[in-house]
Amino acid sequence: MTSTSRAPKSGSPATSEPPGPRGPLARLPLPSIRLQKGLALANVLAQIGIMTTGVTVRVTASGLGCETWPRCNQDSFVPVAGAGPALHQAIEFGNRLLTFVLVAVAAALLLALLRAGRRSELIWLALAMPAGIVAQAVIGGITVLAGLVWWTVALHLLPSMILAWLAAVLFVRVGESDDSPARRVLPPPLSWLIVLSAVLLAGVLVTGTMVTGAGPHAGDARIGAADRLQMPIQWLVHFHAELMVGYVCLLIGLAFGLLALRAEGPAIRRCLILIALIAAQAVVGITQYQLGVPEMLVVLHVTLAGAITAVTGALWASAVIREPAVASARAA
């Protein structure tokens, strides 16, 4: 037997096929739960991956390797020899091409969920993925056309963090049955700790973009100090770090509360994973500051930030859960 999209409803025949769409979508193979979860996981990884390539563009000073948008240069959509440093063109153009990979993964996930007749919550979350990716591409174009002014670069990163968060929530929800009722498994005080920790994470991410805006990696060697954030970087770094300390303290308190209550579901495991990731992030952050912000550590720092954001989204989804989706008797 292979998994299909829904668990059978109580009292219904085990061989009943889940309702699905009519028309062209009905001609597609019925995707298994495993396939849906695989696509949802690929979506999470792709959202984090585009952050990694994006920050690589920045630290290699390739942000204007393609000098305009949507073209790479005035006469071509692809890099042209002599239009700029070949490596910078390749890095920036490669990052742009990954947008199409993200769209393909998001579209495949959306089609799979529609074909499987999944609940509307999942469809709306899946719709947010391609819509957000297209919006990000436009923001990226504005960032290039504006000459990589620091605040446009910050606006370019933050939506990716939101998409990583939503992608993680979608991954969790895809693995749940559509037919079982949603149950709140955490008491209100612990649920509010999760909410407050998410608010602090938002502050950590915003101040992180400000640190970058005042730091040495402008995205292009031609960008001068006038286009950088005119604030003392030491003050920004300390404020950023203090918010992170507050964030991890809330998570430690949450972990103790979850352990004391022996909370149902995966919340304890996700909270502990999150604390471990933040500890690793703290080591990377302190090291890169002491070493003068070397490029590879900046890339690792942003990648870990994306992973932390995604796991925070998964933790958020732990407060309200459904029964796991199970296999039905009809082969997909």
mmCIF file of C-alpha atoms in Angstrom:
data_model
loop_
_atom_site.group_PDB
_atom_site.id
_atom_site.type_symbol
_atom_site.label_atom_id
_atom_site.label_comp_id
_atom_site.label_asym_id
_atom_site.label_seq_id
_atom_site.Cartn_x
_atom_site.Cartn_y
_atom_site.Cartn_z
ATOM 1 C CA MET A 1 0.000 0.000 0.000
ATOM 2 C CA THR A 2 1.100 3.581 -0.576
ATOM 3 C CA SER A 3 0.011 6.654 1.313
ATOM 4 C CA THR A 4 -2.621 8.991 -0.053
ATOM 5 C CA SER A 5 -3.538 12.398 1.118
ATOM 6 C CA ARG A 6 -5.983 11.738 3.928
ATOM 7 C CA ALA A 7 -6.697 9.362 6.732
ATOM 8 C CA PRO A 8 -10.064 7.615 6.342
ATOM 9 C CA LYS A 9 -12.835 9.204 8.323
ATOM 10 C CA SER A 10 -14.109 7.284 11.302
ATOM 11 C CA GLY A 11 -16.699 4.787 10.158
ATOM 12 C CA SER A 12 -15.961 5.188 6.448
ATOM 13 C CA PRO A 13 -14.745 2.295 4.279
ATOM 14 C CA ALA A 14 -10.977 1.885 4.255
ATOM 15 C CA THR A 15 -10.986 1.693 0.459
ATOM 16 C CA SER A 16 -12.695 5.038 -0.134
ATOM 17 C CA GLU A 17 -10.611 7.407 -2.234
ATOM 18 C CA PRO A 18 -10.250 10.924 -0.864
ATOM 19 C CA PRO A 19 -12.210 13.554 -2.714
ATOM 20 C CA GLY A 20 -10.153 15.387 -5.283
ATOM 21 C CA PRO A 21 -10.514 18.004 -7.984
ATOM 22 C CA ARG A 22 -12.257 17.572 -11.288
ATOM 23 C CA GLY A 23 -10.898 18.629 -14.654
ATOM 24 C CA PRO A 24 -7.238 18.600 -15.746
ATOM 25 C CA LEU A 25 -5.902 18.161 -12.201
ATOM 26 C CA ALA A 26 -7.810 14.891 -11.893
ATOM 27 C CA ARG A 27 -5.610 13.418 -14.633
ATOM 28 C CA LEU A 28 -2.511 13.744 -12.463
ATOM 29 C CA PRO A 29 -1.423 10.781 -10.304
ATOM 30 C CA LEU A 30 -2.758 10.926 -6.768
ATOM 31 C CA PRO A 31 0.235 11.999 -4.630
ATOM 32 C CA SER A 32 1.055 10.023 -1.516
ATOM 33 C CA ILE A 33 1.473 11.639 1.868
ATOM 34 C CA ARG A 34 5.172 10.817 1.610
ATOM 35 C CA LEU A 35 5.460 12.704 -1.677
ATOM 36 C CA GLN A 36 3.561 15.687 -0.284
ATOM 37 C CA LYS A 37 5.828 15.803 2.775
ATOM 38 C CA GLY A 38 8.895 15.428 0.566
ATOM 39 C CA LEU A 39 7.844 18.388 -1.567
ATOM 40 C CA ALA A 40 7.055 20.412 1.556
ATOM 41 C CA LEU A 41 10.513 19.634 2.975
ATOM 42 C CA ALA A 42 12.142 20.547 -0.346
ATOM 43 C CA ASN A 43 10.265 23.843 -0.162
ATOM 44 C CA VAL A 44 11.709 24.586 3.297
ATOM 45 C CA LEU A 45 15.242 23.719 2.183
ATOM 46 C CA ALA A 46 14.888 25.794 -0.981
ATOM 47 C CA GLN A 47 13.795 28.843 1.011
ATOM 48 C CA ILE A 48 16.846 28.525 3.257
ATOM 49 C CA GLY A 49 19.056 27.785 0.255
ATOM 50 C CA ILE A 50 18.124 30.999 -1.551
ATOM 51 C CA MET A 51 19.197 32.925 1.558
ATOM 52 C CA THR A 52 22.573 31.180 1.391
ATOM 53 C CA THR A 53 23.107 32.076 -2.255
ATOM 54 C CA GLY A 54 21.810 35.591 -1.658
ATOM 55 C CA VAL A 55 24.305 36.306 1.101
ATOM 56 C CA THR A 56 27.030 34.752 -1.066
ATOM 57 C CA VAL A 57 26.197 37.403 -3.655
ATOM 58 C CA ARG A 58 26.632 40.047 -0.982
ATOM 59 C CA VAL A 59 29.912 38.949 0.580
ATOM 60 C CA THR A 60 31.561 38.375 -2.813
ATOM 61 C CA ALA A 61 30.625 41.930 -3.887
ATOM 62 C CA SER A 62 28.573 40.447 -6.742
ATOM 63 C CA GLY A 63 25.363 42.357 -6.017
ATOM 64 C CA LEU A 64 25.723 44.429 -9.172
ATOM 65 C CA GLY A 65 27.296 41.638 -11.217
ATOM 66 C CA CYS A 66 24.086 41.968 -13.193
ATOM 67 C CA GLU A 67 23.763 45.730 -13.323
ATOM 68 C CA THR A 68 20.040 45.963 -14.012
ATOM 69 C CA TRP A 69 16.808 43.990 -13.694
ATOM 70 C CA PRO A 70 15.098 41.926 -15.086
ATOM 71 C CA ARG A 71 17.945 41.868 -17.637
ATOM 72 C CA CYS A 72 21.468 41.051 -16.494
ATOM 73 C CA ASN A 73 22.750 44.051 -18.461
ATOM 74 C CA GLN A 74 21.256 46.572 -20.852
ATOM 75 C CA ASP A 75 21.416 44.244 -23.864
ATOM 76 C CA SER A 76 20.990 40.724 -22.505
ATOM 77 C CA PHE A 77 19.125 38.641 -19.952
ATOM 78 C CA VAL A 78 22.252 36.503 -19.474
ATOM 79 C CA PRO A 79 25.830 37.476 -18.570
ATOM 80 C CA VAL A 80 27.931 38.896 -21.400
ATOM 81 C CA ALA A 81 31.717 38.714 -21.550
ATOM 82 C CA GLY A 82 33.242 42.083 -20.745
ATOM 83 C CA ALA A 83 30.083 43.578 -19.236
ATOM 84 C CA GLY A 84 31.543 43.095 -15.775
ATOM 85 C CA PRO A 85 33.758 40.729 -13.781
ATOM 86 C CA ALA A 86 32.899 37.228 -14.996
ATOM 87 C CA LEU A 87 32.775 35.721 -11.491
ATOM 88 C CA HIS A 88 30.470 38.445 -10.187
ATOM 89 C CA GLN A 89 28.127 38.028 -13.156
ATOM 90 C CA ALA A 90 28.055 34.252 -12.677
ATOM 91 C CA ILE A 91 27.293 34.460 -8.948
ATOM 92 C CA GLU A 92 24.512 37.033 -9.319
ATOM 93 C CA PHE A 93 22.991 35.350 -12.375
ATOM 94 C CA GLY A 94 23.130 31.957 -10.651
ATOM 95 C CA ASN A 95 21.262 33.393 -7.692
ATOM 96 C CA ARG A 96 18.597 34.732 -10.037
ATOM 97 C CA LEU A 97 18.237 31.345 -11.725
ATOM 98 C CA LEU A 98 17.552 29.707 -8.360
ATOM 99 C CA THR A 99 14.350 31.736 -8.203
ATOM 100 C CA PHE A 100 12.980 29.494 -10.944
ATOM 101 C CA VAL A 101 13.910 26.410 -8.912
ATOM 102 C CA LEU A 102 11.979 27.819 -5.958
ATOM 103 C CA VAL A 103 8.962 28.533 -8.150
ATOM 104 C CA ALA A 104 9.084 24.997 -9.580
ATOM 105 C CA VAL A 105 9.213 23.396 -6.124
ATOM 106 C CA ALA A 106 6.425 25.629 -4.804
ATOM 107 C CA ALA A 107 4.260 24.968 -7.870
ATOM 108 C CA ALA A 108 4.782 21.196 -7.610
ATOM 109 C CA LEU A 109 3.787 21.296 -3.937
ATOM 110 C CA LEU A 110 0.683 23.362 -4.666
ATOM 111 C CA LEU A 111 -0.400 21.025 -7.482
ATOM 112 C CA ALA A 112 0.149 17.974 -5.268
ATOM 113 C CA LEU A 113 -2.000 19.415 -2.484
ATOM 114 C CA LEU A 114 -4.737 20.465 -4.909
ATOM 115 C CA ARG A 115 -4.738 17.048 -6.585
ATOM 116 C CA ALA A 116 -4.928 15.338 -3.200
ATOM 117 C CA GLY A 117 -7.906 17.477 -2.182
ATOM 118 C CA ARG A 118 -6.217 18.690 0.994
ATOM 119 C CA ARG A 119 -7.868 21.118 3.394
ATOM 120 C CA SER A 120 -8.018 24.836 2.614
ATOM 121 C CA GLU A 121 -5.463 25.800 5.300
ATOM 122 C CA LEU A 122 -2.776 23.912 3.382
ATOM 123 C CA ILE A 123 -3.818 25.339 0.025
ATOM 124 C CA TRP A 124 -3.576 28.914 1.293
ATOM 125 C CA LEU A 125 -0.158 28.280 2.827
ATOM 126 C CA ALA A 126 1.002 26.661 -0.410
ATOM 127 C CA LEU A 127 -0.330 29.593 -2.451
ATOM 128 C CA ALA A 128 1.723 31.967 -0.304
ATOM 129 C CA MET A 129 4.925 30.287 -1.509
ATOM 130 C CA PRO A 130 4.909 31.167 -5.246
ATOM 131 C CA ALA A 131 3.272 34.516 -4.499
ATOM 132 C CA GLY A 132 6.015 35.355 -2.005
ATOM 133 C CA ILE A 133 8.764 34.182 -4.360
ATOM 134 C CA VAL A 134 7.499 36.417 -7.160
ATOM 135 C CA ALA A 135 7.255 39.343 -4.730
ATOM 136 C CA GLN A 136 10.815 38.616 -3.608
ATOM 137 C CA ALA A 137 12.039 38.673 -7.202
ATOM 138 C CA VAL A 138 10.482 42.108 -7.660
ATOM 139 C CA ILE A 139 12.031 43.363 -4.400
ATOM 140 C CA GLY A 140 15.371 41.998 -5.587
ATOM 141 C CA GLY A 141 14.999 43.915 -8.832
ATOM 142 C CA ILE A 142 14.219 47.116 -6.956
ATOM 143 C CA THR A 143 17.276 46.488 -4.769
ATOM 144 C CA VAL A 144 19.527 46.262 -7.840
ATOM 145 C CA LEU A 145 17.943 49.276 -9.536
ATOM 146 C CA ALA A 146 18.360 51.290 -6.311
ATOM 147 C CA GLY A 147 22.077 50.475 -6.258
ATOM 148 C CA LEU A 148 22.007 48.180 -3.201
ATOM 149 C CA VAL A 149 21.069 50.893 -0.710
ATOM 150 C CA TRP A 150 21.265 49.175 2.674
ATOM 151 C CA TRP A 151 17.575 49.338 3.554
ATOM 152 C CA THR A 152 16.528 47.799 0.227
ATOM 153 C CA VAL A 153 18.900 44.905 0.897
ATOM 154 C CA ALA A 154 17.347 44.480 4.352
ATOM 155 C CA LEU A 155 13.866 44.426 2.833
ATOM 156 C CA HIS A 156 15.079 41.785 0.405
ATOM 157 C CA LEU A 157 16.152 39.373 3.165
ATOM 158 C CA LEU A 158 13.276 39.689 5.621
ATOM 159 C CA PRO A 159 10.520 38.337 3.309
ATOM 160 C CA SER A 160 12.687 35.245 2.764
ATOM 161 C CA MET A 161 12.629 34.681 6.518
ATOM 162 C CA ILE A 162 8.831 34.966 6.515
ATOM 163 C CA LEU A 163 8.626 32.447 3.664
ATOM 164 C CA ALA A 164 10.924 30.042 5.541
ATOM 165 C CA TRP A 165 8.650 30.349 8.580
ATOM 166 C CA LEU A 166 5.501 29.673 6.542
ATOM 167 C CA ALA A 167 7.184 26.822 4.667
ATOM 168 C CA ALA A 168 8.021 25.119 7.975
ATOM 169 C CA VAL A 169 4.454 25.511 9.237
ATOM 170 C CA LEU A 170 3.211 24.050 5.946
ATOM 171 C CA PHE A 171 5.604 21.098 6.250
ATOM 172 C CA VAL A 172 4.234 20.303 9.719
ATOM 173 C CA ARG A 173 0.600 20.669 8.653
ATOM 174 C CA VAL A 174 0.976 18.518 5.525
ATOM 175 C CA GLY A 175 1.800 15.540 7.745
ATOM 176 C CA GLU A 176 -1.433 15.916 9.713
ATOM 177 C CA SER A 177 -4.766 14.309 8.892
ATOM 178 C CA ASP A 178 -7.406 16.530 7.316
ATOM 179 C CA ASP A 179 -10.197 14.621 9.023
ATOM 180 C CA SER A 180 -9.086 14.750 12.647
ATOM 181 C CA PRO A 181 -9.991 17.804 14.734
ATOM 182 C CA ALA A 182 -7.352 20.360 15.632
ATOM 183 C CA ARG A 183 -6.428 20.182 19.327
ATOM 184 C CA ARG A 184 -4.640 22.782 21.429
ATOM 185 C CA VAL A 185 -2.101 20.760 23.414
ATOM 186 C CA LEU A 186 -0.234 23.536 25.215
ATOM 187 C CA PRO A 187 -1.661 25.651 28.046
ATOM 188 C CA PRO A 188 -2.071 29.386 27.328
ATOM 189 C CA PRO A 189 1.047 30.494 29.276
ATOM 190 C CA LEU A 190 3.316 28.265 27.175
ATOM 191 C CA SER A 191 1.540 29.237 23.970
ATOM 192 C CA TRP A 192 2.136 32.884 24.811
ATOM 193 C CA LEU A 193 5.816 32.151 25.439
ATOM 194 C CA ILE A 194 6.013 30.820 21.879
ATOM 195 C CA VAL A 195 4.300 33.959 20.574
ATOM 196 C CA LEU A 196 6.618 36.240 22.551
ATOM 197 C CA SER A 197 9.680 34.315 21.396
ATOM 198 C CA ALA A 198 8.543 34.781 17.791
ATOM 199 C CA VAL A 199 8.251 38.535 18.362
ATOM 200 C CA LEU A 200 11.782 38.631 19.770
ATOM 201 C CA LEU A 201 13.032 36.587 16.819
ATOM 202 C CA ALA A 202 11.584 39.219 14.493
ATOM 203 C CA GLY A 203 13.549 41.848 16.413
ATOM 204 C CA VAL A 204 16.711 39.746 16.160
ATOM 205 C CA LEU A 205 16.304 39.435 12.388
ATOM 206 C CA VAL A 206 15.603 43.141 11.851
ATOM 207 C CA THR A 207 18.580 44.228 13.938
ATOM 208 C CA GLY A 208 20.700 41.635 12.147
ATOM 209 C CA THR A 209 19.965 43.309 8.818
ATOM 210 C CA MET A 210 20.883 46.644 10.404
ATOM 211 C CA VAL A 211 24.234 45.260 11.564
ATOM 212 C CA THR A 212 24.866 44.097 8.014
ATOM 213 C CA GLY A 213 23.768 47.480 6.679
ATOM 214 C CA ALA A 214 26.401 49.197 8.794
ATOM 215 C CA GLY A 215 29.053 46.536 8.218
ATOM 216 C CA PRO A 216 31.746 46.043 5.587
ATOM 217 C CA HIS A 217 29.827 43.831 3.148
ATOM 218 C CA ALA A 218 27.886 46.268 0.969
ATOM 219 C CA GLY A 219 27.351 43.869 -1.925
ATOM 220 C CA ASP A 220 29.522 45.817 -4.377
ATOM 221 C CA ALA A 221 32.937 47.429 -4.043
ATOM 222 C CA ARG A 222 31.670 50.644 -5.653
ATOM 223 C CA ILE A 223 29.182 51.374 -2.870
ATOM 224 C CA GLY A 224 30.474 54.097 -0.586
ATOM 225 C CA ALA A 225 29.860 54.918 3.058
ATOM 226 C CA ALA A 226 27.081 57.365 2.151
ATOM 227 C CA ASP A 227 24.837 54.472 1.109
ATOM 228 C CA ARG A 228 25.486 52.475 4.295
ATOM 229 C CA LEU A 229 23.563 52.676 7.558
ATOM 230 C CA GLN A 230 25.041 55.575 9.510
ATOM 231 C CA MET A 231 24.927 54.063 13.002
ATOM 232 C CA PRO A 232 27.721 52.766 15.266
ATOM 233 C CA ILE A 233 28.105 49.097 14.420
ATOM 234 C CA GLN A 234 29.266 48.246 17.956
ATOM 235 C CA TRP A 235 25.987 49.555 19.373
ATOM 236 C CA LEU A 236 23.970 47.644 16.779
ATOM 237 C CA VAL A 237 25.877 44.420 17.448
ATOM 238 C CA HIS A 238 25.264 44.664 21.197
ATOM 239 C CA PHE A 239 21.559 45.429 20.724
ATOM 240 C CA HIS A 240 21.254 42.515 18.289
ATOM 241 C CA ALA A 241 22.999 40.203 20.764
ATOM 242 C CA GLU A 242 20.841 41.334 23.694
ATOM 243 C CA LEU A 243 17.680 40.539 21.760
ATOM 244 C CA MET A 244 19.116 37.109 20.968
ATOM 245 C CA VAL A 245 19.856 36.524 24.659
ATOM 246 C CA GLY A 246 16.264 37.446 25.505
ATOM 247 C CA TYR A 247 15.037 35.107 22.782
ATOM 248 C CA VAL A 248 17.031 32.119 24.006
ATOM 249 C CA CYS A 249 16.075 32.791 27.645
ATOM 250 C CA LEU A 250 12.411 32.599 26.677
ATOM 251 C CA LEU A 251 13.065 29.328 24.866
ATOM 252 C CA ILE A 252 14.889 27.855 27.869
ATOM 253 C CA GLY A 253 11.944 28.812 30.075
ATOM 254 C CA LEU A 254 9.599 27.276 27.518
ATOM 255 C CA ALA A 255 11.657 24.066 27.468
ATOM 256 C CA PHE A 256 11.459 23.736 31.261
ATOM 257 C CA GLY A 257 7.704 24.308 31.122
ATOM 258 C CA LEU A 258 7.229 21.717 28.388
ATOM 259 C CA LEU A 259 9.337 19.162 30.251
ATOM 260 C CA ALA A 260 7.537 19.807 33.537
ATOM 261 C CA LEU A 261 4.151 19.265 31.903
ATOM 262 C CA ARG A 262 5.369 16.386 29.732
ATOM 263 C CA ALA A 263 3.726 18.195 26.858
ATOM 264 C CA GLU A 264 2.059 16.131 24.175
ATOM 265 C CA GLY A 265 3.378 16.280 20.636
ATOM 266 C CA PRO A 266 6.757 17.328 19.217
ATOM 267 C CA ALA A 267 7.058 20.703 20.983
ATOM 268 C CA ILE A 268 9.780 19.571 23.428
ATOM 269 C CA ARG A 269 11.972 18.102 20.697
ATOM 270 C CA ARG A 270 11.600 21.153 18.459
ATOM 271 C CA CYS A 271 12.340 23.529 21.316
ATOM 272 C CA LEU A 272 15.549 21.672 22.221
ATOM 273 C CA ILE A 273 16.663 21.583 18.572
ATOM 274 C CA LEU A 274 16.032 25.313 18.385
ATOM 275 C CA ILE A 275 18.108 26.022 21.492
ATOM 276 C CA ALA A 276 20.975 23.947 20.048
ATOM 277 C CA LEU A 277 20.826 25.875 16.767
ATOM 278 C CA ILE A 278 20.875 29.193 18.613
ATOM 279 C CA ALA A 279 23.899 28.092 20.642
ATOM 280 C CA ALA A 280 25.710 27.278 17.391
ATOM 281 C CA GLN A 281 24.592 30.605 15.940
ATOM 282 C CA ALA A 282 25.950 32.463 18.968
ATOM 283 C CA VAL A 283 29.359 30.828 18.510
ATOM 284 C CA VAL A 284 29.387 31.778 14.824
ATOM 285 C CA GLY A 285 28.232 35.337 15.534
ATOM 286 C CA ILE A 286 30.827 36.006 18.240
ATOM 287 C CA THR A 287 33.584 34.433 16.148
ATOM 288 C CA GLN A 288 32.786 36.432 13.033
ATOM 289 C CA TYR A 289 32.711 39.672 15.024
ATOM 290 C CA GLN A 290 36.077 38.945 16.646
ATOM 291 C CA LEU A 291 37.650 37.962 13.304
ATOM 292 C CA GLY A 292 36.453 41.013 11.401
ATOM 293 C CA VAL A 293 33.403 39.469 9.685
ATOM 294 C CA PRO A 294 35.039 36.953 7.294
ATOM 295 C CA GLU A 295 32.901 36.066 4.287
ATOM 296 C CA MET A 296 32.360 32.351 4.951
ATOM 297 C CA LEU A 297 31.195 32.953 8.519
ATOM 298 C CA VAL A 298 28.703 35.551 7.285
ATOM 299 C CA VAL A 299 27.266 32.970 4.873
ATOM 300 C CA LEU A 300 27.028 30.404 7.679
ATOM 301 C CA HIS A 301 25.451 32.976 10.018
ATOM 302 C CA VAL A 302 22.657 33.837 7.570
ATOM 303 C CA THR A 303 22.057 30.169 6.723
ATOM 304 C CA LEU A 304 21.693 29.347 10.412
ATOM 305 C CA ALA A 305 19.325 32.306 10.803
ATOM 306 C CA GLY A 306 17.128 30.786 8.100
ATOM 307 C CA ALA A 307 17.199 27.394 9.827
ATOM 308 C CA ILE A 308 16.367 28.969 13.201
ATOM 309 C CA THR A 309 13.439 30.827 11.663
ATOM 310 C CA ALA A 310 12.115 27.631 10.081
ATOM 311 C CA VAL A 311 12.374 25.622 13.309
ATOM 312 C CA THR A 312 10.675 28.472 15.186
ATOM 313 C CA GLY A 313 7.819 28.162 12.689
ATOM 314 C CA ALA A 314 7.642 24.419 13.361
ATOM 315 C CA LEU A 315 7.603 25.096 17.115
ATOM 316 C CA TRP A 316 4.794 27.607 16.601
ATOM 317 C CA ALA A 317 2.803 24.876 14.833
ATOM 318 C CA SER A 318 3.264 22.557 17.838
ATOM 319 C CA ALA A 319 0.742 24.405 19.989
ATOM 320 C CA VAL A 320 -2.204 23.106 17.948
ATOM 321 C CA ILE A 321 -1.939 19.660 16.376
ATOM 322 C CA ARG A 322 -3.989 17.048 14.540
ATOM 323 C CA GLU A 323 -3.554 13.297 14.331
ATOM 324 C CA PRO A 324 -0.886 12.189 11.834
ATOM 325 C CA ALA A 325 -2.035 11.436 8.304
ATOM 326 C CA VAL A 326 -2.028 7.679 7.709
ATOM 327 C CA ALA A 327 -2.111 5.344 4.725
ATOM 328 C CA SER A 328 -5.397 4.419 3.134
ATOM 329 C CA ALA A 329 -6.013 1.133 1.411
ATOM 330 C CA ARG A 330 -6.213 2.445 -2.149
ATOM 331 C CA ALA A 331 -2.936 2.768 -4.006
ATOM 332 C CA ALA A 332 -2.024 6.164 -5.332
#
